[in-house]
Amino acid sequence: MFSSVVKVQNQVGLHARPATFFIQKSNEFKSSIWVEKDERRVNAKSLLGVLSLGIVGGTEITIIADGVDEEAAVDALVKLVESGFTD
């Protein structure tokens, strides 16, 4: 299991469009991936799950992966979040 904490850079947070980018990137990996905010953990490959966290700009989230490509998955998702969802 591999995880990393990252601060959401874009002002609007993970609303529908950035959340879609996040989920698409998550689905590129075989590992199980979760997003955690304030003790709540959801499947990073689920749009409803990610949106249900209500992640706004400036929020710190934890990205957790478990599987064969866990480190690559977390690194790619952290990079996406840090870019403000422009990658």
Coordinates of N, CA and C in Angstrom, one line a residue:
M1 N 0.8 -1.2 0.0 CA 0.0 0.0 0.0 C 0.9 1.2 0.0
F2 N 0.5 2.2 -0.8 CA 1.3 3.4 -1.0 C 0.3 4.6 -0.9
S3 N 0.7 5.7 -0.2 CA -0.2 6.8 -0.2 C 0.6 8.1 -0.1
S4 N -0.1 9.2 -0.4 CA 0.5 10.5 -0.4 C -0.6 11.6 -0.2
V5 N -0.2 12.6 0.6 CA -1.1 13.7 0.9 C -0.8 14.8 -0.1
V6 N -1.9 15.4 -0.7 CA -1.7 16.5 -1.6 C -2.8 17.6 -1.4
K7 N -2.4 18.8 -1.7 CA -3.4 19.9 -1.5 C -4.0 20.2 -2.9
V8 N -5.3 20.3 -3.0 CA -6.0 20.6 -4.2 C -5.7 22.1 -4.6
Q9 N -5.1 22.3 -5.7 CA -4.7 23.6 -6.1 C -5.7 24.5 -6.8
N10 N -6.6 23.9 -7.6 CA -7.5 24.7 -8.3 C -8.6 25.2 -7.4
Q11 N -9.1 26.4 -7.6 CA -10.0 27.1 -6.7 C -11.4 26.3 -6.5
V12 N -11.9 25.7 -7.6 CA -13.2 25.1 -7.5 C -13.1 23.7 -6.9
G13 N -11.9 23.1 -6.8 CA -11.8 21.8 -6.2 C -12.1 20.7 -7.2
L14 N -12.6 19.6 -6.7 CA -13.0 18.4 -7.6 C -14.5 18.4 -7.9
H15 N -14.9 19.4 -8.7 CA -16.3 19.4 -9.2 C -16.3 18.4 -10.4
A16 N -17.4 18.4 -11.1 CA -17.6 17.4 -12.2 C -16.4 17.2 -13.2
R17 N -16.0 18.3 -13.8 CA -14.9 18.2 -14.8 C -13.6 17.7 -14.3
P18 N -13.0 18.3 -13.2 CA -11.8 17.8 -12.7 C -11.9 16.4 -12.1
A19 N -13.1 16.1 -11.5 CA -13.3 14.8 -11.0 C -13.3 13.7 -12.1
T20 N -13.8 14.1 -13.2 CA -13.8 13.2 -14.4 C -12.4 12.9 -14.8
F21 N -11.5 14.0 -14.9 CA -10.1 13.8 -15.2 C -9.4 12.9 -14.2
F22 N -9.7 13.1 -13.0 CA -9.2 12.3 -11.9 C -9.5 10.8 -12.0
I23 N -10.8 10.5 -12.3 CA -11.3 9.2 -12.4 C -10.7 8.5 -13.7
Q24 N -10.6 9.3 -14.8 CA -10.0 8.7 -16.0 C -8.6 8.3 -15.7
K25 N -7.8 9.2 -15.0 CA -6.4 8.8 -14.7 C -6.4 7.6 -13.8
S26 N -7.3 7.5 -12.8 CA -7.3 6.4 -11.9 C -7.5 5.1 -12.6
N27 N -8.4 5.1 -13.6 CA -8.7 3.9 -14.4 C -7.6 3.4 -15.3
E28 N -6.5 4.2 -15.4 CA -5.4 3.8 -16.2 C -4.5 2.8 -15.4
F29 N -4.8 2.6 -14.2 CA -4.0 1.7 -13.3 C -4.8 0.5 -12.8
K30 N -4.1 -0.6 -12.6 CA -4.7 -1.8 -12.1 C -5.0 -1.8 -10.6
S31 N -4.2 -1.0 -9.9 CA -4.3 -1.0 -8.4 C -5.7 -0.5 -8.0
S32 N -6.1 -0.9 -6.8 CA -7.2 -0.3 -6.1 C -6.8 1.1 -5.6
I33 N -7.6 2.1 -5.9 CA -7.2 3.5 -5.5 C -8.3 4.1 -4.7
W34 N -8.0 4.8 -3.7 CA -9.0 5.5 -2.8 C -8.5 7.0 -2.6
V35 N -9.5 7.8 -2.4 CA -9.3 9.2 -2.0 C -9.9 9.3 -0.6
E36 N -9.1 10.0 0.3 CA -9.5 10.2 1.7 C -9.5 11.6 2.0
K37 N -10.6 12.1 2.6 CA -10.7 13.4 3.1 C -11.5 13.4 4.5
D38 N -10.9 13.9 5.5 CA -11.6 14.0 6.8 C -12.1 12.6 7.3
E39 N -11.3 11.6 7.2 CA -11.6 10.3 7.7 C -12.6 9.5 6.8
R40 N -13.0 10.1 5.7 CA -13.9 9.4 4.7 C -13.1 9.0 3.6
R41 N -13.3 7.7 3.2 CA -12.5 7.1 2.1 C -13.5 6.6 1.0
V42 N -13.2 7.0 -0.2 CA -14.0 6.5 -1.3 C -13.2 6.0 -2.5
N43 N -13.8 5.2 -3.3 CA -13.1 4.6 -4.5 C -12.8 5.7 -5.5
A44 N -11.5 5.9 -5.8 CA -11.1 6.9 -6.7 C -11.5 6.7 -8.2
K45 N -12.1 5.5 -8.4 CA -12.6 5.2 -9.8 C -14.1 5.4 -9.9
S46 N -14.7 6.0 -8.8 CA -16.1 6.2 -8.8 C -16.4 7.7 -8.8
L47 N -17.1 8.2 -9.8 CA -17.4 9.6 -9.9 C -18.3 10.1 -8.8
L48 N -19.3 9.3 -8.4 CA -20.2 9.7 -7.3 C -19.5 9.7 -6.0
G49 N -18.6 8.7 -5.8 CA -17.8 8.7 -4.6 C -16.9 9.9 -4.5
V50 N -16.2 10.2 -5.5 CA -15.3 11.4 -5.4 C -16.1 12.7 -5.2
L51 N -17.2 12.8 -6.0 CA -18.0 14.1 -5.8 C -18.6 14.1 -4.4
S52 N -18.9 13.0 -3.8 CA -19.6 13.0 -2.5 C -18.7 13.5 -1.4
L53 N -17.3 13.6 -1.6 CA -16.4 14.1 -0.6 C -16.5 15.7 -0.6
G54 N -17.0 16.3 -1.6 CA -17.2 17.8 -1.6 C -15.8 18.5 -1.4
I55 N -14.9 18.1 -2.2 CA -13.5 18.6 -2.2 C -13.4 19.9 -2.8
V56 N -13.1 21.0 -2.1 CA -12.9 22.3 -2.6 C -11.5 22.7 -2.7
G57 N -11.2 23.8 -3.3 CA -9.8 24.3 -3.5 C -9.2 24.5 -2.1
G58 N -7.9 24.1 -2.0 CA -7.2 24.3 -0.7 C -7.3 23.1 0.3
T59 N -8.2 22.2 -0.1 CA -8.4 21.0 0.8 C -7.2 20.0 0.6
E60 N -6.8 19.4 1.7 CA -5.8 18.4 1.6 C -6.5 17.0 1.5
I61 N -6.1 16.2 0.6 CA -6.6 14.9 0.4 C -5.5 13.9 0.5
T62 N -5.8 12.7 0.8 CA -4.9 11.6 0.8 C -5.3 10.6 -0.4
I63 N -4.3 10.3 -1.2 CA -4.5 9.4 -2.3 C -3.8 8.1 -1.9
I64 N -4.5 7.0 -1.9 CA -4.0 5.7 -1.5 C -4.2 4.7 -2.6
A65 N -3.2 3.9 -2.8 CA -3.3 2.8 -3.8 C -2.7 1.5 -3.3
D66 N -3.3 0.4 -3.7 CA -2.8 -0.9 -3.3 C -2.8 -1.8 -4.5
G67 N -1.7 -2.3 -5.0 CA -1.6 -3.2 -6.1 C -0.3 -3.1 -6.8
V68 N -0.3 -3.7 -8.0 CA 1.0 -3.9 -8.7 C 1.6 -2.6 -9.2
D69 N 0.8 -1.6 -9.4 CA 1.3 -0.3 -9.9 C 0.9 0.9 -9.0
E70 N 0.9 0.6 -7.7 CA 0.4 1.5 -6.7 C 1.2 2.8 -6.6
E71 N 2.6 2.7 -6.7 CA 3.4 3.9 -6.6 C 3.2 4.8 -7.8
A72 N 3.2 4.2 -9.0 CA 2.9 5.0 -10.2 C 1.6 5.6 -10.2
A73 N 0.6 4.9 -9.7 CA -0.8 5.5 -9.7 C -0.9 6.7 -8.8
V74 N -0.3 6.6 -7.6 CA -0.3 7.7 -6.6 C 0.5 8.9 -7.2
D75 N 1.6 8.6 -7.7 CA 2.5 9.7 -8.3 C 1.7 10.4 -9.4
A76 N 1.1 9.7 -10.3 CA 0.4 10.3 -11.4 C -0.8 11.1 -11.0
L77 N -1.5 10.6 -9.9 CA -2.7 11.4 -9.5 C -2.3 12.6 -8.7
V78 N -1.2 12.5 -7.9 CA -0.7 13.7 -7.2 C -0.2 14.7 -8.2
K79 N 0.4 14.3 -9.3 CA 0.9 15.3 -10.3 C -0.3 15.9 -10.9
L80 N -1.4 15.2 -11.2 CA -2.6 15.7 -11.8 C -3.2 16.8 -10.9
V81 N -3.4 16.5 -9.6 CA -4.0 17.4 -8.6 C -3.1 18.6 -8.5
E82 N -1.8 18.5 -8.4 CA -0.9 19.6 -8.3 C -0.9 20.5 -9.5
S83 N -1.2 20.0 -10.7 CA -1.2 20.8 -11.9 C -2.5 21.6 -12.0
G84 N -3.5 21.4 -11.1 CA -4.7 22.1 -11.2 C -5.6 21.4 -12.3
F85 N -5.3 20.1 -12.6 CA -6.1 19.3 -13.5 C -5.9 19.8 -15.0
T86 N -4.7 20.3 -15.3 CA -4.4 20.7 -16.6 C -3.6 19.7 -17.4
D87 N -3.1 18.7 -16.8 CA -2.3 17.7 -17.5 C -3.2 16.7 -18.2

